């Protein structure tokens, strides 16, 4: 069985990297740090013109008819660039949940705007406890579909005009679409490159998506996040290795010292192990593999630990300069550390692994 990406998918990755290096340097990312909305509409429009938003949606809703797997390498490049756009939340998470859980009519009404980039959607799952499973859902839906509750840590909430909300209704937990009436409050985030917000729902009208339950939608959203995390971590490793080759101490590049060599080697091990787990999880959700639950839990639990460790080691390789505002390392570190907790931290996913293993 061939698990590798296709030549066309690698071409898309290479073109995306060139485009983002030109159009989204960190100087552009920094322009939106103090912006309450925190996203680049110009970059978003250019990405829409390239067709990226429609890549994984059917042609019947305005997409390009490719699959979720075609998003994986692209998500990595956007993570590598810490791009200030709601691609993960709108296209790879909320859009994919509507695609998997919506009826034909719901897909036809809701997805064209997301696939064209004209609308920005996001998922609202976590609440006060900060967990992402069924048990943590306390937001209620009444018999008329009106939602009451508060969601927290909603990615790109200030930019979104469509919310896909996890709520508990008369028929159990499911996804509800909210287009109007939700109150958004911007939350302070450790990751200054991507805004988050809380969502207050007080008898807010909503439409339940046809397919019940949170999965497969929640699994897809989690797998997409791991793909983006790998991209951010790969940039941290590249920056660290490059710095270790240039920075001299005692008349030699610091990368020639064994302590730095070992640190970079361990970072590479963490990155490649996380990459393998993330890519397998993405393949599993795209193909509805038998072990998809386990694959996603392994990818997020391992990636959360290993990539956060990689980010910390990147700071150590750089030394004091990594703590300065002027250096870009903190942008990547904060993205990784925030993603470590989103859609379930390592402990939450290890608990799922234990349940799946019957422990």
PDB file of N, CA and C in Angstrom, residues 127 134 137-148 151 165-176 208 212-214:
ATOM      1  N   UNK A 127     -15.892  24.247  26.416  1.00  0.00           N
ATOM      2  CA  UNK A 127     -16.616  25.132  27.337  1.00  0.00           C
ATOM      3  C   UNK A 127     -15.710  25.395  28.537  1.00  0.00           C
ATOM      4  N   UNK A 134     -17.780  14.428  24.292  1.00  0.00           N
ATOM      5  CA  UNK A 134     -19.219  14.536  24.527  1.00  0.00           C
ATOM      6  C   UNK A 134     -19.527  14.969  25.952  1.00  0.00           C
ATOM      7  N   UNK A 137     -19.853  18.710  26.979  1.00  0.00           N
ATOM      8  CA  UNK A 137     -20.801  19.578  26.274  1.00  0.00           C
ATOM      9  C   UNK A 137     -21.996  19.865  27.175  1.00  0.00           C
ATOM     10  N   UNK A 138     -22.105  21.103  27.627  1.00  0.00           N
ATOM     11  CA  UNK A 138     -23.220  21.505  28.482  1.00  0.00           C
ATOM     12  C   UNK A 138     -24.156  22.486  27.774  1.00  0.00           C
ATOM     13  N   UNK A 139     -23.754  23.025  26.657  1.00  0.00           N
ATOM     14  CA  UNK A 139     -24.636  23.899  25.881  1.00  0.00           C
ATOM     15  C   UNK A 139     -25.870  23.107  25.451  1.00  0.00           C
ATOM     16  N   UNK A 140     -27.046  23.680  25.693  1.00  0.00           N
ATOM     17  CA  UNK A 140     -28.300  22.964  25.463  1.00  0.00           C
ATOM     18  C   UNK A 140     -29.027  23.484  24.220  1.00  0.00           C
ATOM     19  N   UNK A 141     -29.659  22.563  23.540  1.00  0.00           N
ATOM     20  CA  UNK A 141     -30.529  22.910  22.418  1.00  0.00           C
ATOM     21  C   UNK A 141     -31.939  22.483  22.778  1.00  0.00           C
ATOM     22  N   UNK A 142     -32.913  23.413  22.666  1.00  0.00           N
ATOM     23  CA  UNK A 142     -34.280  23.022  22.982  1.00  0.00           C
ATOM     24  C   UNK A 142     -34.927  22.364  21.755  1.00  0.00           C
ATOM     25  N   UNK A 143     -36.176  22.013  21.900  1.00  0.00           N
ATOM     26  CA  UNK A 143     -36.858  21.281  20.830  1.00  0.00           C
ATOM     27  C   UNK A 143     -36.959  22.099  19.548  1.00  0.00           C
ATOM     28  N   UNK A 144     -36.902  23.433  19.676  1.00  0.00           N
ATOM     29  CA  UNK A 144     -36.948  24.292  18.484  1.00  0.00           C
ATOM     30  C   UNK A 144     -35.559  24.586  17.928  1.00  0.00           C
ATOM     31  N   UNK A 145     -34.537  23.993  18.526  1.00  0.00           N
ATOM     32  CA  UNK A 145     -33.180  24.191  18.039  1.00  0.00           C
ATOM     33  C   UNK A 145     -32.508  25.443  18.561  1.00  0.00           C
ATOM     34  N   UNK A 146     -33.072  26.085  19.575  1.00  0.00           N
ATOM     35  CA  UNK A 146     -32.442  27.289  20.135  1.00  0.00           C
ATOM     36  C   UNK A 146     -31.375  26.882  21.149  1.00  0.00           C
ATOM     37  N   UNK A 147     -30.209  27.531  21.055  1.00  0.00           N
ATOM     38  CA  UNK A 147     -29.058  27.154  21.874  1.00  0.00           C
ATOM     39  C   UNK A 147     -28.863  28.109  23.036  1.00  0.00           C
ATOM     40  N   UNK A 148     -28.495  27.515  24.176  1.00  0.00           N
ATOM     41  CA  UNK A 148     -28.168  28.317  25.353  1.00  0.00           C
ATOM     42  C   UNK A 148     -26.903  27.737  25.985  1.00  0.00           C
ATOM     43  N   UNK A 151     -19.481  29.020  24.823  1.00  0.00           N
ATOM     44  CA  UNK A 151     -18.342  28.299  24.263  1.00  0.00           C
ATOM     45  C   UNK A 151     -17.090  29.141  24.437  1.00  0.00           C
ATOM     46  N   UNK A 165     -21.632  24.671  16.113  1.00  0.00           N
ATOM     47  CA  UNK A 165     -21.583  24.562  17.569  1.00  0.00           C
ATOM     48  C   UNK A 165     -21.927  23.142  18.028  1.00  0.00           C
ATOM     49  N   UNK A 166     -21.116  22.615  18.923  1.00  0.00           N
ATOM     50  CA  UNK A 166     -21.431  21.318  19.550  1.00  0.00           C
ATOM     51  C   UNK A 166     -22.392  21.573  20.709  1.00  0.00           C
ATOM     52  N   UNK A 167     -23.555  20.927  20.687  1.00  0.00           N
ATOM     53  CA  UNK A 167     -24.560  21.159  21.733  1.00  0.00           C
ATOM     54  C   UNK A 167     -25.313  19.866  22.023  1.00  0.00           C
ATOM     55  N   UNK A 168     -25.940  19.845  23.193  1.00  0.00           N
ATOM     56  CA  UNK A 168     -26.697  18.670  23.624  1.00  0.00           C
ATOM     57  C   UNK A 168     -28.183  18.948  23.447  1.00  0.00           C
ATOM     58  N   UNK A 169     -28.817  18.240  22.550  1.00  0.00           N
ATOM     59  CA  UNK A 169     -30.240  18.439  22.266  1.00  0.00           C
ATOM     60  C   UNK A 169     -31.082  17.263  22.727  1.00  0.00           C
ATOM     61  N   UNK A 170     -32.376  17.288  22.430  1.00  0.00           N
ATOM     62  CA  UNK A 170     -33.262  16.195  22.843  1.00  0.00           C
ATOM     63  C   UNK A 170     -32.825  14.832  22.296  1.00  0.00           C
ATOM     64  N   UNK A 171     -32.166  14.835  21.138  1.00  0.00           N
ATOM     65  CA  UNK A 171     -31.737  13.572  20.523  1.00  0.00           C
ATOM     66  C   UNK A 171     -30.268  13.259  20.807  1.00  0.00           C
ATOM     67  N   UNK A 172     -29.659  13.989  21.750  1.00  0.00           N
ATOM     68  CA  UNK A 172     -28.255  13.751  22.072  1.00  0.00           C
ATOM     69  C   UNK A 172     -27.349  14.856  21.553  1.00  0.00           C
ATOM     70  N   UNK A 173     -26.044  14.604  21.651  1.00  0.00           N
ATOM     71  CA  UNK A 173     -25.060  15.611  21.238  1.00  0.00           C
ATOM     72  C   UNK A 173     -24.949  15.637  19.723  1.00  0.00           C
ATOM     73  N   UNK A 174     -24.832  16.838  19.184  1.00  0.00           N
ATOM     74  CA  UNK A 174     -24.691  16.982  17.740  1.00  0.00           C
ATOM     75  C   UNK A 174     -24.160  18.358  17.394  1.00  0.00           C
ATOM     76  N   UNK A 175     -24.077  18.629  16.095  1.00  0.00           N
ATOM     77  CA  UNK A 175     -23.582  19.915  15.584  1.00  0.00           C
ATOM     78  C   UNK A 175     -24.757  20.789  15.173  1.00  0.00           C
ATOM     79  N   UNK A 176     -24.683  22.057  15.535  1.00  0.00           N
ATOM     80  CA  UNK A 176     -25.707  23.030  15.185  1.00  0.00           C
ATOM     81  C   UNK A 176     -25.049  24.226  14.492  1.00  0.00           C
ATOM     82  N   UNK A 208     -29.823  22.241  13.343  1.00  0.00           N
ATOM     83  CA  UNK A 208     -29.061  21.023  13.626  1.00  0.00           C
ATOM     84  C   UNK A 208     -28.631  20.359  12.321  1.00  0.00           C
ATOM     85  N   UNK A 212     -26.116  12.820  13.359  1.00  0.00           N
ATOM     86  CA  UNK A 212     -25.921  13.053  14.806  1.00  0.00           C
ATOM     87  C   UNK A 212     -24.507  12.732  15.271  1.00  0.00           C
ATOM     88  N   UNK A 213     -24.217  13.180  16.512  1.00  0.00           N
ATOM     89  CA  UNK A 213     -22.909  12.897  17.109  1.00  0.00           C
ATOM     90  C   UNK A 213     -21.859  13.905  16.697  1.00  0.00           C
ATOM     91  N   UNK A 214     -20.737  13.904  17.408  1.00  0.00           N
ATOM     92  CA  UNK A 214     -19.635  14.829  17.084  1.00  0.00           C
ATOM     93  C   UNK A 214     -18.658  14.231  16.086  1.00  0.00           C
TER      94      UNK A 214
END
